[in-house]
Amino acid sequence: MYVPTVIWNRKFILMLVSNLLTSVAFYFMITALPVYLTTDLKFGNDQAGIIIAAYIFTAVLIRPFVGAFIDNYGRRTVYLLSLFLFALLFILYGHVQHEYAFILVRIAHGLLWGVLTTAGNTLVMDMLPPNKRGEGIGYYGLAFTISMAIGPLLSALILETTNYQVLFFFAAGISFLGSSILLGLKFPSHLKTKTTVKAGLKGFLSPVAFPIALLGMFVMMPYGAVLNFITIYCNQIGATSSVLFFLFLALGLTVSRIFAGKEFDKNGPYRLMMISFFFIFISFPTLIFWDNSITIILSALFTGVAFGISFPAFQLMLNNVLPIALRSTANSLFLTAIDVGMGLGIVIMGFLTQNIDLKIAFGVWSVMAVIAMVYYQFVVKLHYRKSVVSHL
């Protein structure tokens, strides 16, 4: 049985680089797609919100079955095939213009995203030493963090000199590269176990994990809203480029992730969660009360710190309350909570902006931080302490 002893082993590094490249392609779309849909294709904000979020809900639908699927058919095969098809779909973005056709492409992307992200996170957890999983997940999450800076920057540079068609081909090429570097990677044979759909669904719907997943969903709703509508907001106020927001968002995410995993390993989630709630709460007033570059930067930093802490904390909490045999299910549930929260945030924000001012719509999300904090204090905190199981 393969038991890693150090974090920075070859398998982990290759997975990290592959995840970085795939995430860069994904974050091309974060800033480019809302503008492309509302300006070039003339869709309304509510239509754009539905299109952008469509992949999230299909990813959610597939996740309960992913654990059994990847275990029965081989995580390596499923993971690499999903990466390849995921890259291929970027090319279609430039060839569809009807709303329903776009939704279909996003649905296909969502199904693949649900499979590859669940398989990837599960594989990484197996590649980390048991006593350093918090620290390792923090480093692995840096791939998402760094891509938040590189993706929007490259997207803006490409669009300054070319067009969206070229951007979509670049996204496909980078994602294909992320697939290719894993072709020679061999995963430990003990990972190929037989898991039934019934067992996976039982873990997915477990009352032990559900309260934590619900908290993750609450917290991720504001993140989905700001991540997908900040470009429109910056264009509206004319204060700064959204690229600046994403740069400092990435900085906040990076700094917080470096210490969040270690802090979790030493002291658990309580302090991390309270810091996260506080910064979510203050990030939106900072964003909307003053229309200048300084407050945009501060809001980005606050948002980055809040969610840089939340991501590894939620993932580790779910992995700690479900048995090791359901690790793929735990990671599937973690990603589902993120996807559902972000999807709801995007859709709700889209409909809000059709009826009220964008600033007011952003301000609504500070209330969600208060709701999440109250729910954590009175429900999740004690529940987690009672539910932790040993994985060592």
CSV table of C-alpha atoms in Angstrom, one decimal:
chain,number,residue,atom,x,y,z
A,1,MET,CA,0.0,0.0,0.0
A,2,TYR,CA,1.4,3.4,-1.1
A,3,VAL,CA,1.9,5.8,1.9
A,4,PRO,CA,3.6,9.1,1.0
A,5,THR,CA,6.0,10.5,3.6
A,6,VAL,CA,6.6,14.0,2.1
A,7,ILE,CA,4.4,16.6,0.6
A,8,TRP,CA,6.5,17.5,-2.4
A,9,ASN,CA,6.7,14.1,-4.1
A,10,ARG,CA,6.7,13.8,-7.9
A,11,LYS,CA,3.1,12.7,-8.2
A,12,PHE,CA,1.9,15.7,-6.1
A,13,ILE,CA,4.0,18.2,-8.1
A,14,LEU,CA,2.7,16.9,-11.5
A,15,MET,CA,-0.9,17.1,-10.3
A,16,LEU,CA,-0.3,20.6,-9.0
A,17,VAL,CA,1.1,21.8,-12.3
A,18,SER,CA,-1.7,20.2,-14.3
A,19,ASN,CA,-4.3,21.7,-12.0
A,20,LEU,CA,-2.7,25.1,-12.4
A,21,LEU,CA,-2.8,24.9,-16.2
A,22,THR,CA,-6.4,23.7,-16.3
A,23,SER,CA,-7.4,26.4,-13.8
A,24,VAL,CA,-5.8,29.2,-15.9
A,25,ALA,CA,-7.9,28.1,-18.8
A,26,PHE,CA,-11.0,28.1,-16.6
A,27,TYR,CA,-10.3,31.6,-15.2
A,28,PHE,CA,-10.0,32.9,-18.7
A,29,MET,CA,-13.8,32.6,-18.7
A,30,ILE,CA,-14.4,34.2,-15.4
A,31,THR,CA,-13.7,37.7,-16.6
A,32,ALA,CA,-14.2,37.3,-20.3
A,33,LEU,CA,-17.5,35.3,-20.5
A,34,PRO,CA,-19.8,37.7,-18.7
A,35,VAL,CA,-18.6,40.6,-20.9
A,36,TYR,CA,-18.7,38.5,-24.1
A,37,LEU,CA,-22.3,37.4,-23.4
A,38,THR,CA,-23.6,40.9,-22.5
A,39,THR,CA,-21.7,42.9,-25.1
A,40,ASP,CA,-20.9,40.8,-28.1
A,41,LEU,CA,-24.0,38.5,-27.9
A,42,LYS,CA,-26.3,41.1,-26.4
A,43,PHE,CA,-27.7,38.9,-23.6
A,44,GLY,CA,-29.2,40.4,-20.5
A,45,ASN,CA,-27.5,40.0,-17.1
A,46,ASP,CA,-30.1,37.4,-16.0
A,47,GLN,CA,-29.5,35.4,-19.2
A,48,ALA,CA,-25.7,35.6,-18.7
A,49,GLY,CA,-26.1,34.5,-15.1
A,50,ILE,CA,-28.0,31.4,-16.1
A,51,ILE,CA,-25.5,30.5,-18.9
A,52,ILE,CA,-22.5,31.1,-16.6
A,53,ALA,CA,-24.1,29.0,-13.8
A,54,ALA,CA,-25.3,26.2,-16.0
A,55,TYR,CA,-22.1,24.2,-15.7
A,56,ILE,CA,-22.3,24.4,-12.0
A,57,PHE,CA,-25.6,22.7,-11.6
A,58,THR,CA,-24.7,19.8,-14.0
A,59,ALA,CA,-21.4,19.4,-12.1
A,60,VAL,CA,-23.6,19.1,-8.9
A,61,LEU,CA,-25.8,16.5,-10.5
A,62,ILE,CA,-22.9,14.2,-11.5
A,63,ARG,CA,-20.9,14.5,-8.3
A,64,PRO,CA,-22.9,12.0,-6.1
A,65,PHE,CA,-22.1,9.3,-8.7
A,66,VAL,CA,-18.5,10.2,-9.4
A,67,GLY,CA,-17.0,8.4,-6.4
A,68,ALA,CA,-18.3,5.0,-7.5
A,69,PHE,CA,-17.6,5.8,-11.2
A,70,ILE,CA,-13.9,6.7,-10.8
A,71,ASP,CA,-13.3,3.8,-8.4
A,72,ASN,CA,-14.9,1.2,-10.7
A,73,TYR,CA,-13.4,2.5,-13.9
A,74,GLY,CA,-10.0,3.7,-12.7
A,75,ARG,CA,-9.2,7.2,-11.4
A,76,ARG,CA,-6.3,7.7,-13.8
A,77,THR,CA,-8.4,6.8,-17.0
A,78,VAL,CA,-11.4,8.8,-15.9
A,79,TYR,CA,-9.4,11.8,-14.8
A,80,LEU,CA,-7.3,12.1,-18.0
A,81,LEU,CA,-10.2,11.5,-20.3
A,82,SER,CA,-12.2,14.2,-18.5
A,83,LEU,CA,-9.3,16.6,-18.8
A,84,PHE,CA,-9.0,16.0,-22.5
A,85,LEU,CA,-12.7,16.5,-23.3
A,86,PHE,CA,-12.9,19.5,-21.0
A,87,ALA,CA,-10.1,21.1,-23.0
A,88,LEU,CA,-11.9,20.3,-26.3
A,89,LEU,CA,-15.1,22.0,-25.3
A,90,PHE,CA,-13.4,25.4,-25.1
A,91,ILE,CA,-13.2,25.5,-28.9
A,92,LEU,CA,-17.0,25.3,-29.1
A,93,TYR,CA,-17.5,28.6,-27.2
A,94,GLY,CA,-16.6,30.6,-30.3
A,95,HIS,CA,-19.1,28.7,-32.5
A,96,VAL,CA,-22.3,29.0,-30.6
A,97,GLN,CA,-24.4,32.2,-30.3
A,98,HIS,CA,-27.9,31.1,-29.3
A,99,GLU,CA,-28.7,31.1,-25.6
A,100,TYR,CA,-29.8,27.5,-25.5
A,101,ALA,CA,-26.8,26.3,-27.5
A,102,PHE,CA,-24.5,28.1,-25.0
A,103,ILE,CA,-26.3,26.4,-22.1
A,104,LEU,CA,-25.8,23.0,-23.7
A,105,VAL,CA,-22.1,23.6,-24.0
A,106,ARG,CA,-21.9,24.8,-20.4
A,107,ILE,CA,-23.9,21.7,-19.3
A,108,ALA,CA,-21.3,19.4,-21.0
A,109,HIS,CA,-18.5,21.4,-19.5
A,110,GLY,CA,-20.2,21.1,-16.1
A,111,LEU,CA,-20.5,17.3,-16.3
A,112,LEU,CA,-16.8,17.0,-17.1
A,113,TRP,CA,-15.8,19.6,-14.5
A,114,GLY,CA,-17.7,17.6,-11.9
A,115,VAL,CA,-15.8,14.4,-12.7
A,116,LEU,CA,-12.3,15.8,-13.1
A,117,THR,CA,-12.3,18.1,-10.0
A,118,THR,CA,-13.7,15.3,-7.8
A,119,ALA,CA,-11.2,12.8,-9.1
A,120,GLY,CA,-8.3,15.3,-9.0
A,121,ASN,CA,-9.0,16.3,-5.3
A,122,THR,CA,-9.3,12.7,-4.3
A,123,LEU,CA,-6.1,11.7,-6.0
A,124,VAL,CA,-4.2,14.6,-4.3
A,125,MET,CA,-5.5,13.6,-0.9
A,126,ASP,CA,-4.1,10.1,-1.5
A,127,MET,CA,-0.7,11.6,-2.5
A,128,LEU,CA,-0.3,13.5,0.8
A,129,PRO,CA,1.1,12.2,4.1
A,130,PRO,CA,-1.9,11.7,6.5
A,131,ASN,CA,-0.4,14.1,9.1
A,132,LYS,CA,0.2,16.9,6.6
A,133,ARG,CA,-3.0,16.9,4.5
A,134,GLY,CA,-4.1,20.3,5.7
A,135,GLU,CA,-0.7,21.9,4.7
A,136,GLY,CA,-0.7,19.9,1.4
A,137,ILE,CA,-4.3,20.9,0.4
A,138,GLY,CA,-3.3,24.5,1.1
A,139,TYR,CA,-0.4,24.2,-1.4
A,140,TYR,CA,-2.6,22.4,-3.9
A,141,GLY,CA,-5.2,25.2,-3.6
A,142,LEU,CA,-2.5,27.7,-4.7
A,143,ALA,CA,-2.9,26.4,-8.2
A,144,PHE,CA,-6.4,27.9,-8.2
A,145,THR,CA,-5.1,31.0,-6.5
A,146,ILE,CA,-2.2,31.7,-8.9
A,147,SER,CA,-4.5,31.0,-11.9
A,148,MET,CA,-6.9,33.7,-10.7
A,149,ALA,CA,-4.1,36.2,-11.4
A,150,ILE,CA,-2.6,34.6,-14.5
A,151,GLY,CA,-6.0,33.7,-16.1
A,152,PRO,CA,-7.6,37.2,-16.2
A,153,LEU,CA,-4.3,38.9,-17.0
A,154,LEU,CA,-3.6,36.6,-20.0
A,155,SER,CA,-7.3,37.0,-21.0
A,156,ALA,CA,-7.0,40.8,-21.0
A,157,LEU,CA,-3.8,40.8,-23.0
A,158,ILE,CA,-5.1,38.4,-25.6
A,159,LEU,CA,-8.3,40.4,-26.1
A,160,GLU,CA,-6.3,43.7,-26.4
A,161,THR,CA,-4.6,42.4,-29.5
A,162,THR,CA,-7.0,39.7,-30.9
A,163,ASN,CA,-10.6,38.6,-30.2
A,164,TYR,CA,-12.7,36.1,-28.3
A,165,GLN,CA,-12.2,33.3,-30.8
A,166,VAL,CA,-8.4,33.3,-30.2
A,167,LEU,CA,-9.0,33.4,-26.5
A,168,PHE,CA,-11.1,30.3,-26.6
A,169,PHE,CA,-8.4,28.5,-28.6
A,170,PHE,CA,-5.8,29.6,-26.1
A,171,ALA,CA,-7.9,28.2,-23.3
A,172,ALA,CA,-8.2,24.9,-25.1
A,173,GLY,CA,-4.4,24.7,-25.7
A,174,ILE,CA,-3.5,25.5,-22.1
A,175,SER,CA,-6.0,22.9,-20.9
A,176,PHE,CA,-4.6,20.3,-23.3
A,177,LEU,CA,-1.1,20.9,-22.0
A,178,GLY,CA,-2.4,20.3,-18.5
A,179,SER,CA,-3.7,16.9,-19.6
A,180,SER,CA,-0.6,15.9,-21.5
A,181,ILE,CA,1.9,16.2,-18.6
A,182,LEU,CA,0.0,13.5,-16.7
A,183,LEU,CA,0.1,10.9,-19.4
A,184,GLY,CA,3.1,9.2,-17.9
A,185,LEU,CA,2.0,9.4,-14.3
A,186,LYS,CA,1.2,6.1,-12.6
A,187,PHE,CA,-1.1,6.0,-9.6
A,188,PRO,CA,-0.9,3.5,-6.8
A,189,SER,CA,-2.8,0.3,-7.5
A,190,HIS,CA,-4.5,0.3,-4.1
A,191,LEU,CA,-6.6,3.3,-5.3
A,192,LYS,CA,-8.6,1.1,-7.7
A,193,THR,CA,-11.3,-0.1,-5.3
A,194,LYS,CA,-14.9,-1.2,-6.0
A,195,THR,CA,-17.4,1.3,-4.7
A,196,THR,CA,-21.1,1.1,-5.3
A,197,VAL,CA,-23.3,4.0,-6.2
A,198,LYS,CA,-25.5,3.2,-3.2
A,199,ALA,CA,-22.5,3.5,-0.8
A,200,GLY,CA,-21.4,6.7,-2.5
A,201,LEU,CA,-24.9,8.2,-2.3
A,202,LYS,CA,-25.1,7.1,1.4
A,203,GLY,CA,-22.0,9.1,2.2
A,204,PHE,CA,-23.0,12.0,0.0
A,205,LEU,CA,-26.3,12.3,1.9
A,206,SER,CA,-24.8,11.5,5.3
A,207,PRO,CA,-26.3,13.6,8.1
A,208,VAL,CA,-22.8,13.7,9.6
A,209,ALA,CA,-21.5,15.7,6.6
A,210,PHE,CA,-24.6,17.6,5.5
A,211,PRO,CA,-24.4,20.5,8.1
A,212,ILE,CA,-20.8,21.3,7.0
A,213,ALA,CA,-21.7,21.1,3.3
A,214,LEU,CA,-24.7,23.5,3.9
A,215,LEU,CA,-22.4,26.0,5.6
A,216,GLY,CA,-20.0,25.8,2.7
A,217,MET,CA,-22.9,26.5,0.3
A,218,PHE,CA,-23.9,29.6,2.3
A,219,VAL,CA,-20.4,31.0,2.3
A,220,MET,CA,-19.8,30.4,-1.4
A,221,MET,CA,-22.8,32.3,-2.6
A,222,PRO,CA,-21.2,35.8,-2.1
A,223,TYR,CA,-18.0,34.5,-3.8
A,224,GLY,CA,-19.9,33.4,-6.9
A,225,ALA,CA,-21.6,36.8,-7.1
A,226,VAL,CA,-18.5,38.9,-6.8
A,227,LEU,CA,-16.3,36.7,-9.0
A,228,ASN,CA,-18.6,36.7,-11.9
A,229,PHE,CA,-20.0,40.3,-11.7
A,230,ILE,CA,-16.9,42.3,-10.7
A,231,THR,CA,-15.9,42.9,-14.3
A,232,ILE,CA,-19.3,44.4,-15.1
A,233,TYR,CA,-19.1,46.5,-11.9
A,234,CYS,CA,-15.7,47.9,-12.7
A,235,ASN,CA,-16.7,48.8,-16.2
A,236,GLN,CA,-19.8,50.5,-14.8
A,237,ILE,CA,-18.0,52.7,-12.2
A,238,GLY,CA,-15.0,53.3,-14.5
A,239,ALA,CA,-12.6,53.3,-11.5
A,240,THR,CA,-10.2,50.6,-12.3
A,241,SER,CA,-9.8,47.4,-14.4
A,242,SER,CA,-11.1,44.2,-13.0
A,243,VAL,CA,-7.7,42.7,-13.6
A,244,LEU,CA,-6.5,44.8,-10.6
A,245,PHE,CA,-9.2,43.2,-8.5
A,246,PHE,CA,-8.2,39.7,-9.5
A,247,LEU,CA,-4.5,40.4,-8.9
A,248,PHE,CA,-5.1,41.4,-5.3
A,249,LEU,CA,-7.8,38.7,-4.8
A,250,ALA,CA,-5.1,36.2,-5.8
A,251,LEU,CA,-2.7,37.8,-3.4
A,252,GLY,CA,-5.2,37.5,-0.5
A,253,LEU,CA,-5.9,33.9,-1.4
A,254,THR,CA,-2.3,33.0,-1.6
A,255,VAL,CA,-1.2,34.5,1.7
A,256,SER,CA,-4.2,33.1,3.6
A,257,ARG,CA,-3.8,29.6,2.1
A,258,ILE,CA,-0.2,29.4,3.1
A,259,PHE,CA,-1.1,29.6,6.8
A,260,ALA,CA,-4.7,28.2,6.7
A,261,GLY,CA,-3.8,24.5,6.2
A,262,LYS,CA,-1.1,24.6,9.0
A,263,GLU,CA,-3.4,26.4,11.3
A,264,PHE,CA,-6.1,23.8,10.7
A,265,ASP,CA,-3.7,20.9,11.4
A,266,LYS,CA,-2.7,22.5,14.7
A,267,ASN,CA,-5.9,24.1,16.1
A,268,GLY,CA,-8.8,23.0,14.0
A,269,PRO,CA,-11.3,25.2,12.1
A,270,TYR,CA,-12.8,27.6,14.7
A,271,ARG,CA,-10.4,30.5,14.5
A,272,LEU,CA,-10.1,30.2,10.7
A,273,MET,CA,-13.9,30.3,10.2
A,274,MET,CA,-14.4,33.4,12.4
A,275,ILE,CA,-11.7,35.3,10.4
A,276,SER,CA,-13.4,34.2,7.2
A,277,PHE,CA,-16.8,35.4,8.2
A,278,PHE,CA,-15.4,38.8,9.3
A,279,PHE,CA,-13.6,39.5,6.0
A,280,ILE,CA,-16.6,38.4,3.9
A,281,PHE,CA,-18.8,40.8,5.9
A,282,ILE,CA,-16.5,43.9,5.4
A,283,SER,CA,-15.4,43.2,1.8
A,284,PHE,CA,-18.7,44.3,0.2
A,285,PRO,CA,-19.2,47.6,2.0
A,286,THR,CA,-15.5,48.4,1.1
A,287,LEU,CA,-16.3,47.6,-2.5
A,288,ILE,CA,-19.4,49.7,-3.0
A,289,PHE,CA,-19.1,52.7,-0.7
A,290,TRP,CA,-16.1,54.3,-2.5
A,291,ASP,CA,-15.5,54.2,-6.2
A,292,ASN,CA,-11.7,54.2,-6.4
A,293,SER,CA,-8.8,51.9,-7.0
A,294,ILE,CA,-7.7,51.8,-3.3
A,295,THR,CA,-11.1,50.4,-2.1
A,296,ILE,CA,-11.3,48.0,-5.0
A,297,ILE,CA,-7.9,46.6,-4.0
A,298,LEU,CA,-8.8,46.4,-0.3
A,299,SER,CA,-12.1,44.6,-1.1
A,300,ALA,CA,-10.2,42.2,-3.3
A,301,LEU,CA,-7.7,41.5,-0.5
A,302,PHE,CA,-10.4,41.0,2.1
A,303,THR,CA,-12.3,38.6,-0.2
A,304,GLY,CA,-9.1,36.7,-1.0
A,305,VAL,CA,-8.3,36.2,2.7
A,306,ALA,CA,-11.8,35.1,3.5
A,307,PHE,CA,-12.1,32.5,0.8
A,308,GLY,CA,-8.5,31.4,0.9
A,309,ILE,CA,-9.2,30.3,4.5
A,310,SER,CA,-12.6,28.8,3.7
A,311,PHE,CA,-11.6,26.5,0.9
A,312,PRO,CA,-9.1,24.2,2.7
A,313,ALA,CA,-11.1,24.4,6.0
A,314,PHE,CA,-14.3,23.1,4.4
A,315,GLN,CA,-12.5,20.4,2.5
A,316,LEU,CA,-10.7,19.1,5.6
A,317,MET,CA,-13.7,19.3,7.8
A,318,LEU,CA,-15.6,17.0,5.4
A,319,ASN,CA,-12.7,14.6,5.0
A,320,ASN,CA,-12.5,14.4,8.8
A,321,VAL,CA,-16.1,13.5,9.5
A,322,LEU,CA,-16.4,10.8,6.8
A,323,PRO,CA,-14.4,7.5,6.9
A,324,ILE,CA,-11.4,7.1,4.7
A,325,ALA,CA,-13.2,4.6,2.4
A,326,LEU,CA,-15.5,7.5,1.4
A,327,ARG,CA,-12.7,10.0,0.7
A,328,SER,CA,-13.8,10.5,-2.9
A,329,THR,CA,-17.4,11.1,-1.6
A,330,ALA,CA,-16.1,13.6,0.9
A,331,ASN,CA,-14.3,15.6,-1.8
A,332,SER,CA,-17.3,15.3,-4.1
A,333,LEU,CA,-19.5,16.7,-1.4
A,334,PHE,CA,-17.0,19.6,-0.8
A,335,LEU,CA,-16.9,20.5,-4.4
A,336,THR,CA,-20.7,20.2,-4.7
A,337,ALA,CA,-21.2,22.7,-1.8
A,338,ILE,CA,-18.8,25.1,-3.6
A,339,ASP,CA,-20.6,24.7,-6.9
A,340,VAL,CA,-24.1,25.0,-5.6
A,341,GLY,CA,-23.2,28.1,-3.5
A,342,MET,CA,-21.5,29.8,-6.4
A,343,GLY,CA,-24.2,28.8,-8.8
A,344,LEU,CA,-26.9,30.2,-6.6
A,345,GLY,CA,-24.8,33.4,-6.0
A,346,ILE,CA,-24.4,33.9,-9.8
A,347,VAL,CA,-28.1,33.3,-10.6
A,348,ILE,CA,-29.4,35.4,-7.7
A,349,MET,CA,-27.0,38.2,-8.5
A,350,GLY,CA,-28.1,38.1,-12.2
A,351,PHE,CA,-31.7,38.6,-11.3
A,352,LEU,CA,-31.0,41.2,-8.6
A,353,THR,CA,-29.1,43.4,-11.1
A,354,GLN,CA,-32.1,43.3,-13.4
A,355,ASN,CA,-34.2,45.0,-10.8
A,356,ILE,CA,-31.9,47.0,-8.4
A,357,ASP,CA,-28.7,48.9,-8.7
A,358,LEU,CA,-25.5,46.8,-8.9
A,359,LYS,CA,-24.1,48.4,-5.7
A,360,ILE,CA,-27.2,47.5,-3.7
A,361,ALA,CA,-27.1,44.0,-5.1
A,362,PHE,CA,-23.5,43.6,-3.9
A,363,GLY,CA,-24.3,45.0,-0.5
A,364,VAL,CA,-26.9,42.2,0.0
A,365,TRP,CA,-24.2,39.6,0.3
A,366,SER,CA,-22.8,41.0,3.6
A,367,VAL,CA,-26.0,39.7,5.2
A,368,MET,CA,-25.0,36.1,4.1
A,369,ALA,CA,-21.8,36.4,6.1
A,370,VAL,CA,-23.9,37.0,9.2
A,371,ILE,CA,-26.2,34.1,8.5
A,372,ALA,CA,-23.3,31.8,7.9
A,373,MET,CA,-21.6,32.9,11.2
A,374,VAL,CA,-24.7,32.3,13.3
A,375,TYR,CA,-25.3,28.9,11.6
A,376,TYR,CA,-21.6,27.9,12.3
A,377,GLN,CA,-21.7,29.1,16.0
A,378,PHE,CA,-25.0,27.3,16.9
A,379,VAL,CA,-25.0,24.3,14.7
A,380,VAL,CA,-21.8,23.3,12.9
A,381,LYS,CA,-19.1,24.0,15.6
A,382,LEU,CA,-20.4,21.5,18.1
A,383,HIS,CA,-21.6,19.0,15.4
A,384,TYR,CA,-18.1,18.9,13.9
A,385,ARG,CA,-16.4,18.3,17.3
A,386,LYS,CA,-18.7,15.3,17.9
A,387,SER,CA,-18.3,13.9,14.4
A,388,VAL,CA,-14.6,13.8,13.7
A,389,VAL,CA,-13.3,10.4,13.0
A,390,SER,CA,-9.7,9.1,12.9
A,391,HIS,CA,-7.9,8.8,9.6
A,392,LEU,CA,-4.5,7.9,10.8
